[in-house]
CSV table of C-alpha atoms in Angstrom, one decimal:
chain,number,residue,atom,x,y,z
A,855,UNK,CA,-163.7,-13.1,138.1
A,856,UNK,CA,-162.1,-12.8,141.5
A,857,UNK,CA,-160.1,-9.9,142.6
A,858,UNK,CA,-156.1,-10.9,142.6
A,859,UNK,CA,-155.6,-9.7,146.1
A,860,UNK,CA,-158.9,-10.9,147.5
A,861,UNK,CA,-156.9,-13.2,149.9
A,862,UNK,CA,-155.8,-9.1,151.5
A,863,UNK,CA,-159.3,-7.3,151.4
A,864,UNK,CA,-157.6,-4.6,153.9
A,865,UNK,CA,-154.6,-4.0,151.1
A,866,UNK,CA,-156.1,-1.0,149.0
A,867,UNK,CA,-155.4,-1.0,145.1
A,868,UNK,CA,-152.5,1.2,144.3
A,869,UNK,CA,-154.9,3.3,141.8
A,870,UNK,CA,-158.7,3.8,141.4
A,871,UNK,CA,-159.1,1.6,138.3
A,872,UNK,CA,-162.5,0.6,136.8
A,873,UNK,CA,-163.4,-2.9,137.4
A,874,UNK,CA,-161.1,-5.7,136.5
A,875,UNK,CA,-160.1,-6.6,133.2
A,876,UNK,CA,-160.0,-10.6,132.1
A,877,UNK,CA,-157.2,-11.9,134.2
A,878,UNK,CA,-156.9,-15.3,135.5
A,879,UNK,CA,-157.8,-15.7,139.0
A,880,UNK,CA,-154.9,-16.2,141.6
A,881,UNK,CA,-154.8,-19.8,143.4
A,882,UNK,CA,-152.9,-20.5,146.3
A,883,UNK,CA,-150.8,-23.4,146.6
A,884,UNK,CA,-150.6,-26.2,149.6
A,885,UNK,CA,-147.9,-28.8,149.1
A,886,UNK,CA,-147.6,-32.1,151.1
A,887,UNK,CA,-143.9,-32.8,151.4
A,888,UNK,CA,-142.7,-36.5,151.0
A,889,UNK,CA,-142.4,-37.3,154.4
A,890,UNK,CA,-144.0,-34.2,155.7
A,891,UNK,CA,-147.5,-34.8,157.9
A,892,UNK,CA,-149.5,-31.8,156.5
A,893,UNK,CA,-149.9,-29.6,153.6
A,894,UNK,CA,-148.1,-26.2,153.7
A,895,UNK,CA,-148.5,-23.4,151.8
A,896,UNK,CA,-145.6,-22.7,149.4
A,897,UNK,CA,-147.3,-19.9,147.1
A,898,UNK,CA,-149.3,-18.9,144.9
A,899,UNK,CA,-150.1,-18.5,141.2
A,900,UNK,CA,-152.7,-17.4,138.5
A,901,UNK,CA,-154.4,-20.1,136.3
A,902,UNK,CA,-157.9,-20.2,134.4
A,903,UNK,CA,-159.0,-23.3,136.7
A,904,UNK,CA,-158.3,-25.7,139.2
A,905,UNK,CA,-156.9,-28.1,136.6
A,906,UNK,CA,-154.1,-25.8,135.2
A,907,UNK,CA,-153.4,-24.5,138.5
A,908,UNK,CA,-152.4,-28.2,139.8
A,909,UNK,CA,-150.1,-28.6,136.4
A,910,UNK,CA,-148.6,-25.4,136.9
A,911,UNK,CA,-148.3,-26.2,140.5
A,912,UNK,CA,-146.6,-29.0,139.9
A,913,UNK,CA,-143.8,-27.3,137.7
A,914,UNK,CA,-143.6,-24.7,139.4
A,915,UNK,CA,-143.5,-26.0,143.1
A,916,UNK,CA,-142.6,-29.4,142.8
A,917,UNK,CA,-139.5,-29.6,140.6
A,918,UNK,CA,-136.7,-30.7,143.3
A,919,UNK,CA,-138.9,-33.5,144.7
A,920,UNK,CA,-140.7,-31.2,146.9
A,921,UNK,CA,-144.1,-32.9,147.6
A,922,UNK,CA,-146.4,-35.2,146.7
A,923,UNK,CA,-149.7,-34.1,147.1
A,924,UNK,CA,-151.0,-30.6,146.2
A,925,UNK,CA,-154.1,-28.6,146.5
A,926,UNK,CA,-155.2,-25.5,145.3
A,927,UNK,CA,-157.7,-22.8,146.3
A,928,UNK,CA,-159.1,-19.8,144.9
A,929,UNK,CA,-157.3,-17.2,146.5
A,930,UNK,CA,-161.1,-15.3,146.9
A,931,UNK,CA,-162.1,-18.5,148.6
A,932,UNK,CA,-160.0,-17.6,151.6
A,933,UNK,CA,-160.7,-15.7,154.7
A,934,UNK,CA,-157.9,-14.3,156.9
A,935,UNK,CA,-157.6,-12.8,160.3
A,936,UNK,CA,-157.0,-9.5,160.6
A,937,UNK,CA,-153.7,-7.9,162.2
A,938,UNK,CA,-156.0,-5.3,164.0
A,939,UNK,CA,-157.9,-8.8,166.1
A,940,UNK,CA,-154.5,-9.8,167.5
A,941,UNK,CA,-155.5,-9.2,170.8
A,942,UNK,CA,-158.9,-10.3,171.7
A,943,UNK,CA,-158.0,-13.7,169.5
A,944,UNK,CA,-154.9,-14.5,171.1
A,945,UNK,CA,-154.9,-13.4,174.5
A,946,UNK,CA,-156.2,-16.1,175.6
A,947,UNK,CA,-153.6,-18.2,175.1
A,948,UNK,CA,-151.5,-16.1,177.2
A,949,UNK,CA,-153.7,-15.3,180.5
A,950,UNK,CA,-154.2,-19.4,181.0
A,951,UNK,CA,-151.1,-21.0,181.9
A,952,UNK,CA,-152.9,-23.7,183.4
A,953,UNK,CA,-153.2,-25.5,179.9
A,954,UNK,CA,-149.6,-26.3,179.4
A,955,UNK,CA,-148.6,-29.2,181.5
A,956,UNK,CA,-145.7,-27.1,182.8
A,957,UNK,CA,-147.9,-25.1,185.1
A,958,UNK,CA,-148.0,-28.3,187.5
A,959,UNK,CA,-145.3,-29.1,189.8
A,960,UNK,CA,-144.9,-32.9,190.3
A,961,UNK,CA,-143.2,-34.6,193.1
A,962,UNK,CA,-139.8,-35.8,192.6
A,963,UNK,CA,-141.0,-38.8,194.3
A,964,UNK,CA,-143.6,-39.3,191.2
A,965,UNK,CA,-141.1,-40.0,188.7
A,966,UNK,CA,-141.8,-39.1,185.1
A,967,UNK,CA,-144.9,-38.5,184.1
B,382,UNK,CA,-132.8,-11.9,138.4
B,383,UNK,CA,-132.5,-8.7,140.6
B,384,UNK,CA,-133.7,-4.9,140.9
B,385,UNK,CA,-132.0,-2.0,140.9
B,386,UNK,CA,-132.2,1.8,141.2
B,387,UNK,CA,-135.1,1.8,143.4
B,388,UNK,CA,-136.0,4.9,144.9
B,389,UNK,CA,-137.7,5.1,147.6
B,390,UNK,CA,-141.0,7.9,148.1
B,391,UNK,CA,-141.8,10.1,150.6
B,392,UNK,CA,-145.1,10.1,152.2
B,393,UNK,CA,-147.1,11.8,154.3
B,394,UNK,CA,-148.3,9.0,156.4
B,395,UNK,CA,-150.0,9.4,159.8
B,396,UNK,CA,-146.6,10.3,162.2
B,397,UNK,CA,-147.9,8.3,164.8
B,398,UNK,CA,-148.3,5.4,162.7
B,399,UNK,CA,-144.8,6.0,161.0
B,400,UNK,CA,-143.3,5.5,164.4
B,401,UNK,CA,-145.3,2.6,165.4
B,402,UNK,CA,-144.0,0.8,161.9
B,403,UNK,CA,-140.5,1.9,162.1
B,404,UNK,CA,-140.3,0.4,165.8
B,405,UNK,CA,-141.5,-3.2,164.0
B,406,UNK,CA,-139.0,-2.8,161.7
B,407,UNK,CA,-136.2,-2.1,164.2
B,408,UNK,CA,-137.4,-4.8,166.2
B,409,UNK,CA,-136.9,-7.0,163.0
B,410,UNK,CA,-140.2,-8.3,163.0
B,411,UNK,CA,-141.4,-9.1,159.3
B,412,UNK,CA,-144.5,-7.0,157.8
B,413,UNK,CA,-147.1,-8.9,156.4
B,414,UNK,CA,-149.8,-7.9,153.3
B,415,UNK,CA,-152.0,-7.1,156.0
B,416,UNK,CA,-150.3,-4.8,158.2
B,417,UNK,CA,-150.4,-1.1,158.2
B,418,UNK,CA,-147.3,0.2,155.9
B,419,UNK,CA,-146.4,3.7,154.9
B,420,UNK,CA,-147.7,4.7,151.0
B,421,UNK,CA,-144.0,5.2,150.5
B,422,UNK,CA,-142.9,1.6,151.7
B,423,UNK,CA,-145.9,0.0,149.5
B,424,UNK,CA,-144.7,2.1,146.3
B,425,UNK,CA,-141.2,1.3,146.7
B,426,UNK,CA,-141.3,-2.3,147.2
B,427,UNK,CA,-144.1,-2.9,144.5
B,428,UNK,CA,-141.6,-0.9,142.3
B,429,UNK,CA,-138.6,-3.3,143.4
B,430,UNK,CA,-140.4,-6.5,143.5
B,431,UNK,CA,-142.2,-5.8,140.2
B,432,UNK,CA,-138.8,-4.8,138.5
B,433,UNK,CA,-137.3,-7.8,139.9
B,434,UNK,CA,-140.0,-10.1,138.7
B,435,UNK,CA,-139.4,-8.6,135.1
B,436,UNK,CA,-135.9,-9.4,135.4
B,437,UNK,CA,-136.9,-12.8,135.5
B,438,UNK,CA,-138.9,-12.5,132.3
B,439,UNK,CA,-136.8,-10.4,130.7
B,440,UNK,CA,-133.7,-12.7,131.3
B,441,UNK,CA,-135.2,-15.7,130.0
B,442,UNK,CA,-134.1,-14.2,126.3
B,443,UNK,CA,-130.7,-13.6,126.3
B,444,UNK,CA,-130.4,-17.3,127.5
B,445,UNK,CA,-133.6,-18.5,125.5
B,446,UNK,CA,-131.3,-17.0,122.3
B,447,UNK,CA,-128.8,-20.2,122.8
B,448,UNK,CA,-131.2,-23.1,123.9
B,449,UNK,CA,-131.3,-24.2,120.1
B,450,UNK,CA,-127.5,-23.8,119.4
B,451,UNK,CA,-126.4,-25.3,123.1
B,452,UNK,CA,-123.2,-27.5,121.8
B,453,UNK,CA,-124.2,-30.5,124.1
B,454,UNK,CA,-127.6,-32.1,124.5
B,455,UNK,CA,-126.4,-32.2,127.9
B,456,UNK,CA,-126.1,-28.4,128.2
B,457,UNK,CA,-128.8,-27.6,126.5
B,458,UNK,CA,-131.0,-29.8,129.2
B,459,UNK,CA,-129.1,-27.9,131.7
B,460,UNK,CA,-129.8,-24.6,129.8
B,461,UNK,CA,-133.7,-25.3,129.8
B,462,UNK,CA,-134.2,-26.1,133.5
B,463,UNK,CA,-132.1,-22.9,134.2
B,464,UNK,CA,-134.4,-20.9,131.9
B,465,UNK,CA,-137.6,-22.6,133.7
B,466,UNK,CA,-136.3,-21.7,136.7
B,467,UNK,CA,-136.5,-17.9,135.5
B,468,UNK,CA,-139.8,-18.6,134.8
B,469,UNK,CA,-140.6,-19.7,138.2
B,470,UNK,CA,-138.6,-16.7,139.8
B,471,UNK,CA,-140.8,-14.6,137.8
B,472,UNK,CA,-143.8,-16.2,139.4
B,473,UNK,CA,-143.0,-16.2,143.1
B,474,UNK,CA,-141.6,-12.3,142.5
B,475,UNK,CA,-145.0,-11.1,140.6
B,476,UNK,CA,-147.4,-12.8,143.2
B,477,UNK,CA,-145.2,-11.3,146.3
B,478,UNK,CA,-145.6,-8.2,144.6
B,479,UNK,CA,-149.7,-9.1,144.5
B,480,UNK,CA,-149.6,-8.8,148.0
B,481,UNK,CA,-149.0,-5.1,148.0
B,482,UNK,CA,-152.6,-4.6,146.0
B,483,UNK,CA,-151.1,-4.4,142.1
B,484,UNK,CA,-152.0,-7.2,139.6
B,485,UNK,CA,-149.7,-9.1,137.5
B,486,UNK,CA,-151.5,-8.0,134.5
B,487,UNK,CA,-151.7,-4.6,135.7
B,488,UNK,CA,-147.4,-5.0,136.3
B,489,UNK,CA,-147.1,-6.3,132.9
B,490,UNK,CA,-148.6,-3.8,131.3
B,491,UNK,CA,-146.5,-1.4,132.9
B,492,UNK,CA,-143.0,-3.5,131.8
B,493,UNK,CA,-144.5,-3.6,128.2
B,494,UNK,CA,-145.4,0.2,127.9
B,495,UNK,CA,-141.8,1.3,129.4
B,496,UNK,CA,-143.6,2.5,132.5
B,497,UNK,CA,-141.5,0.1,134.8
B,498,UNK,CA,-137.7,-1.0,134.2
B,499,UNK,CA,-135.8,-4.7,134.2
B,500,UNK,CA,-132.3,-5.1,135.1
B,501,UNK,CA,-129.8,-3.2,132.8
B,502,UNK,CA,-127.7,-6.9,132.1
B,503,UNK,CA,-130.7,-8.1,130.0
B,504,UNK,CA,-130.0,-5.3,127.7
B,505,UNK,CA,-126.4,-7.3,126.5
B,506,UNK,CA,-126.3,-9.5,123.4
B,507,UNK,CA,-125.4,-13.6,124.1
B,508,UNK,CA,-123.0,-13.0,121.1
B,509,UNK,CA,-121.4,-17.1,121.8
B,510,UNK,CA,-121.9,-20.3,123.9
B,511,UNK,CA,-119.6,-18.9,126.1
B,512,UNK,CA,-121.7,-16.0,126.9
B,513,UNK,CA,-124.0,-18.4,128.7
B,514,UNK,CA,-121.6,-19.9,130.7
B,515,UNK,CA,-120.7,-16.1,131.7
B,516,UNK,CA,-124.0,-15.1,131.9
B,517,UNK,CA,-124.8,-18.0,134.9
B,518,UNK,CA,-121.3,-17.3,136.2
B,519,UNK,CA,-121.4,-13.7,136.5
B,520,UNK,CA,-124.5,-12.3,136.2
B,521,UNK,CA,-126.4,-14.9,138.7
B,522,UNK,CA,-123.8,-14.7,141.0
B,523,UNK,CA,-124.1,-10.8,141.2
B,524,UNK,CA,-127.7,-11.9,141.7
B,525,UNK,CA,-127.1,-14.3,144.3
B,526,UNK,CA,-124.6,-11.5,145.9
B,527,UNK,CA,-127.4,-9.1,145.7
B,528,UNK,CA,-130.2,-11.7,146.9
B,529,UNK,CA,-129.0,-13.6,150.0
B,530,UNK,CA,-129.0,-10.4,152.2
B,531,UNK,CA,-132.6,-9.9,150.9
B,532,UNK,CA,-133.7,-12.9,152.4
B,533,UNK,CA,-134.1,-10.7,155.5
B,534,UNK,CA,-135.4,-8.3,154.0
B,535,UNK,CA,-138.6,-6.6,156.1
B,536,UNK,CA,-141.6,-7.2,154.1
B,537,UNK,CA,-142.4,-11.0,154.5
B,538,UNK,CA,-143.5,-12.2,151.3
B,539,UNK,CA,-140.5,-10.7,149.3
B,540,UNK,CA,-138.0,-12.4,152.0
B,541,UNK,CA,-139.7,-15.8,151.5
B,542,UNK,CA,-139.6,-15.8,147.8
B,543,UNK,CA,-136.5,-14.7,148.1
B,544,UNK,CA,-135.4,-17.8,150.3
B,545,UNK,CA,-136.7,-20.3,147.6
B,546,UNK,CA,-135.1,-18.3,144.7
B,547,UNK,CA,-131.7,-18.5,146.3
B,548,UNK,CA,-131.7,-22.3,146.3
B,549,UNK,CA,-132.3,-22.0,142.8
B,550,UNK,CA,-130.1,-19.6,141.7
B,551,UNK,CA,-126.8,-21.0,143.3
B,552,UNK,CA,-127.8,-24.2,141.0
B,553,UNK,CA,-127.8,-21.4,138.0
B,554,UNK,CA,-124.3,-20.1,139.2
B,555,UNK,CA,-122.7,-23.4,139.6
B,556,UNK,CA,-123.6,-24.9,135.9
B,557,UNK,CA,-122.4,-21.3,134.6
B,558,UNK,CA,-119.1,-22.0,136.0
B,559,UNK,CA,-118.8,-25.2,134.8
B,560,UNK,CA,-119.6,-24.5,131.7
B,561,UNK,CA,-116.9,-21.7,131.6
B,562,UNK,CA,-114.1,-23.9,132.9
B,563,UNK,CA,-115.0,-26.5,130.8
B,564,UNK,CA,-114.3,-23.8,127.4
B,565,UNK,CA,-111.3,-22.4,129.9
B,566,UNK,CA,-110.1,-25.7,129.8
B,567,UNK,CA,-110.7,-26.5,126.1
B,568,UNK,CA,-109.1,-25.9,122.8
B,569,UNK,CA,-107.0,-22.1,122.5
B,570,UNK,CA,-110.3,-21.1,120.7
B,571,UNK,CA,-112.8,-22.2,122.9
B,572,UNK,CA,-110.6,-20.9,126.2
B,573,UNK,CA,-110.8,-17.3,124.0
B,574,UNK,CA,-114.4,-17.3,123.8
B,575,UNK,CA,-114.4,-17.6,127.3
B,576,UNK,CA,-112.0,-15.0,128.1
B,577,UNK,CA,-114.3,-13.1,125.0
B,578,UNK,CA,-117.6,-13.5,127.1
B,579,UNK,CA,-116.0,-12.5,130.4
B,580,UNK,CA,-114.4,-9.0,128.6
B,581,UNK,CA,-118.2,-8.2,127.7
B,582,UNK,CA,-119.9,-9.2,130.6
B,583,UNK,CA,-117.7,-7.8,133.7
B,584,UNK,CA,-117.9,-4.7,133.6
B,585,UNK,CA,-122.2,-5.1,133.0
B,586,UNK,CA,-121.9,-7.3,136.0
B,587,UNK,CA,-120.7,-4.8,138.2
B,588,UNK,CA,-123.2,-2.2,137.2
B,589,UNK,CA,-125.9,-4.9,138.2
B,590,UNK,CA,-125.2,-3.6,142.1
B,591,UNK,CA,-126.8,0.2,141.2
B,592,UNK,CA,-125.1,3.1,141.0
B,593,UNK,CA,-122.3,4.2,143.9
B,594,UNK,CA,-123.9,5.3,146.9
B,595,UNK,CA,-122.4,8.6,146.6
B,596,UNK,CA,-125.0,9.1,143.9
B,597,UNK,CA,-128.0,6.7,145.4
B,598,UNK,CA,-129.7,9.8,147.1
B,599,UNK,CA,-132.9,7.6,148.1
B,600,UNK,CA,-130.9,4.2,149.4
B,601,UNK,CA,-130.9,5.8,153.0
B,602,UNK,CA,-134.8,5.5,153.0
B,603,UNK,CA,-135.1,2.0,151.5
B,604,UNK,CA,-132.1,0.7,154.3
B,605,UNK,CA,-134.3,2.4,157.4
B,606,UNK,CA,-137.1,0.2,156.5
B,607,UNK,CA,-134.5,-2.6,155.8
B,608,UNK,CA,-135.8,-3.4,152.4
B,609,UNK,CA,-132.3,-3.4,151.4
B,610,UNK,CA,-129.6,-4.5,153.9
B,611,UNK,CA,-126.7,-3.6,152.5
B,612,UNK,CA,-125.2,-0.7,150.2
B,613,UNK,CA,-124.3,-1.3,146.5
B,614,UNK,CA,-120.9,-0.3,146.9
B,615,UNK,CA,-120.8,-2.9,149.7
B,616,UNK,CA,-122.3,-5.7,147.7
B,617,UNK,CA,-120.1,-4.7,144.3
B,618,UNK,CA,-117.1,-4.9,146.9
B,619,UNK,CA,-118.0,-8.5,147.6
B,620,UNK,CA,-118.6,-9.7,144.5
B,621,UNK,CA,-115.4,-8.9,143.0
B,622,UNK,CA,-113.4,-10.2,146.1
B,623,UNK,CA,-115.6,-13.6,145.7
B,624,UNK,CA,-114.8,-13.5,141.5
B,625,UNK,CA,-111.4,-12.5,141.5
B,626,UNK,CA,-110.0,-16.0,142.1
B,627,UNK,CA,-112.9,-17.9,141.0
B,628,UNK,CA,-111.6,-16.2,137.3
B,629,UNK,CA,-107.6,-17.0,138.1
B,630,UNK,CA,-108.7,-20.3,138.4
B,631,UNK,CA,-109.5,-20.6,135.2
B,632,UNK,CA,-106.7,-19.0,134.1
B,633,UNK,CA,-108.4,-15.9,132.8
B,634,UNK,CA,-107.9,-12.3,132.9
B,635,UNK,CA,-110.2,-9.8,134.7
B,636,UNK,CA,-110.4,-6.8,131.8
B,637,UNK,CA,-109.5,-4.1,134.1
B,638,UNK,CA,-105.6,-3.4,134.1
B,639,UNK,CA,-106.2,-1.3,137.7
B,640,UNK,CA,-107.6,-4.3,139.5
B,641,UNK,CA,-105.1,-5.1,142.2
B,642,UNK,CA,-105.1,-6.6,146.2
B,643,UNK,CA,-105.1,-4.1,148.4
B,644,UNK,CA,-103.1,-5.5,151.5
B,645,UNK,CA,-104.2,-2.8,154.1
B,646,UNK,CA,-108.5,-2.9,153.0
B,647,UNK,CA,-108.1,-6.4,152.8
B,648,UNK,CA,-109.9,-6.4,149.4
B,649,UNK,CA,-109.5,-5.9,145.5
B,650,UNK,CA,-108.9,-2.6,144.2
B,651,UNK,CA,-111.1,-1.8,140.9
B,652,UNK,CA,-112.1,0.5,138.2
B,653,UNK,CA,-115.7,1.5,138.5
B,654,UNK,CA,-118.0,0.9,135.4
B,655,UNK,CA,-118.4,3.6,132.9
B,656,UNK,CA,-121.6,4.9,134.6
B,657,UNK,CA,-122.8,7.0,131.6
B,658,UNK,CA,-123.3,3.6,129.9
B,659,UNK,CA,-125.2,2.1,132.7
B,660,UNK,CA,-127.5,5.4,133.1
B,661,UNK,CA,-127.8,5.3,129.0
B,662,UNK,CA,-128.8,1.5,129.5
B,663,UNK,CA,-131.2,2.4,132.0
B,664,UNK,CA,-133.0,4.6,129.7
B,665,UNK,CA,-133.8,2.6,126.7
B,666,UNK,CA,-130.6,2.9,124.5
B,667,UNK,CA,-128.4,-0.1,125.2
B,668,UNK,CA,-127.7,-2.7,122.6
B,669,UNK,CA,-130.9,-4.8,123.4
B,670,UNK,CA,-133.6,-2.6,125.0
B,671,UNK,CA,-135.5,-2.3,121.7
B,672,UNK,CA,-135.4,-6.1,121.0
B,673,UNK,CA,-136.4,-7.2,124.5
B,674,UNK,CA,-139.3,-5.2,124.8
B,675,UNK,CA,-140.2,-6.3,121.1
B,676,UNK,CA,-140.2,-9.8,122.0
B,677,UNK,CA,-142.2,-9.2,125.2
B,678,UNK,CA,-144.7,-7.5,123.5
B,679,UNK,CA,-145.2,-9.4,120.9
B,680,UNK,CA,-145.7,-12.8,123.2
B,681,UNK,CA,-148.3,-10.6,125.3
B,682,UNK,CA,-150.1,-9.7,121.8
B,683,UNK,CA,-150.1,-12.6,120.1
B,684,UNK,CA,-150.6,-15.0,122.7
B,685,UNK,CA,-154.2,-13.2,123.6
B,686,UNK,CA,-156.4,-15.2,121.9
B,687,UNK,CA,-154.6,-18.2,124.3
B,688,UNK,CA,-155.6,-16.8,127.5
B,689,UNK,CA,-158.9,-15.3,126.5
B,690,UNK,CA,-159.8,-18.9,125.1
B,691,UNK,CA,-158.5,-20.6,128.5
B,692,UNK,CA,-160.9,-18.3,130.6
B,693,UNK,CA,-163.7,-18.8,128.5
B,694,UNK,CA,-163.5,-22.3,128.6
B,695,UNK,CA,-163.1,-22.3,132.2
B,696,UNK,CA,-166.2,-20.2,132.7
B,697,UNK,CA,-168.4,-22.5,130.2
B,698,UNK,CA,-167.1,-25.2,132.4
B,699,UNK,CA,-167.6,-24.1,135.5
B,700,UNK,CA,-171.3,-23.0,134.5
B,701,UNK,CA,-172.2,-26.6,133.0
B,702,UNK,CA,-171.0,-27.8,136.6
B,703,UNK,CA,-173.3,-25.6,138.9
B,704,UNK,CA,-176.3,-26.5,135.8
B,705,UNK,CA,-175.4,-30.2,136.4
B,706,UNK,CA,-175.7,-30.1,140.4
C-alpha cells in the first residue's frame, strides 16, 4: 500500500504513527482539455485502483467540459525534484544566454529572421 | 464551505529559516509542499484546510435533506448538481491538506471523533424549501466572500484549490438567489417562507466570518503568513454591504432593526450576531451538531465493508496481473 504523501517525501508526518492503515492510494490526475495540446495536472484523488481513479476523475474534474482525455498515476510512482536542487538544476539556463535567439544581433538590412 | 476560528500556533523553529521564510511570504512567493515551512504554519494550514474540507462534506447534509422533497424536477436536478460539487470541493481540499503530510483518513477520523471542527453554519436545520435557497444565497455568498481572497493565500495547493472552488461556488450562490427570488415573487405564502428563511439564516451567515477582530487573537500570525488575507470584520462588512441591496430587490427585510446605511463610512451599520450562541454552536451545542456527526459516523462505519471490499478486489486483480506477466 502506498503512503499518501509519497509525492512529497520530504514532508514529515504530523505525528509519528504506526504503519498506515488500509487506505486507498492517492492518484494524481492529468487532463487534456478540449483544445488543449498537452495533459495538465489538475489535482489528485483517492481510489482503490486505476479504473476507479479514472471514473472518479471523470466525475470530479470534467463535470464542466474541462477535458477529453484523462491520465491517472499513483502518487507513489512520481519522483519530484527537490527545492534544495534549485540552484544546480536551473542555473545553466541562466548562464547560457546564447541559447536564446534574441542573443544574436541581426543587421536591419538583412530583414526579418 | 469555509473555515473559521483557526488559531495559529507558536513555533520553535530555526530563527534564520523563519526570516528567510517570511521574506518569501513578503515577496508573494507561493509556498509549495516540498519547501521548508515553520511548524506553526504547517499545523495552522492543516487545521484550516482540513476544517474547510470537513465543512464541504458536512455541508452536504442540510441541503441533502431536501433532495427528495424538491418542489420541481428542475430544482431537484440543480440541487443534486450542487451537492455533488460540494463533495468535489471536499476532495480538492483534502488533497491540498494531504500535501502537508496528513492523510485524508486521519483527517476524517479527527472530524468523526470531534477533534476537528467544521463550519458552524451547518449545525442549523433546513426546515423548509426556502431554506435551500437561503443557504445558496447567504451561506454560499458568505463562503465566496471568504474564499475569493483565499485564492491569493500563500500556500500554493490551497490557493489552487480555492481558484477551482470559487468558480463553482458562484454557481451555487446564483442558483440559491434564483430559487429564493422565485419564492419572493410568488404567492404570499411563498414570500412568507422566503422571509422566514432569511430571518433564520441571516445571523448564522454573519457568524461564518468568525469572531470579531478584537476577539480573534490569533489572526495576526495568520495574516503575517498571508494564510489569511482579510480580517473577519472586513469580510463581514463586505458581505453585509453586498447582501442588503440583494434582499431589497426581493422585497425582503433583513431581520436587524438597527441596520442602516452610514453615509459617512459608505457602509451599512448592522448588529453583531449573538456571539454566545456562536461559541455554543462551535462547542457542539447547536441545534444539529449531534445529528450531523452521527450521520457522518454512521456513513463511515456502515461503509467500512465496502471500502475494504474494493481494496481487497484491487489487490487481488493487481496480484493476478503480476502473475500473468
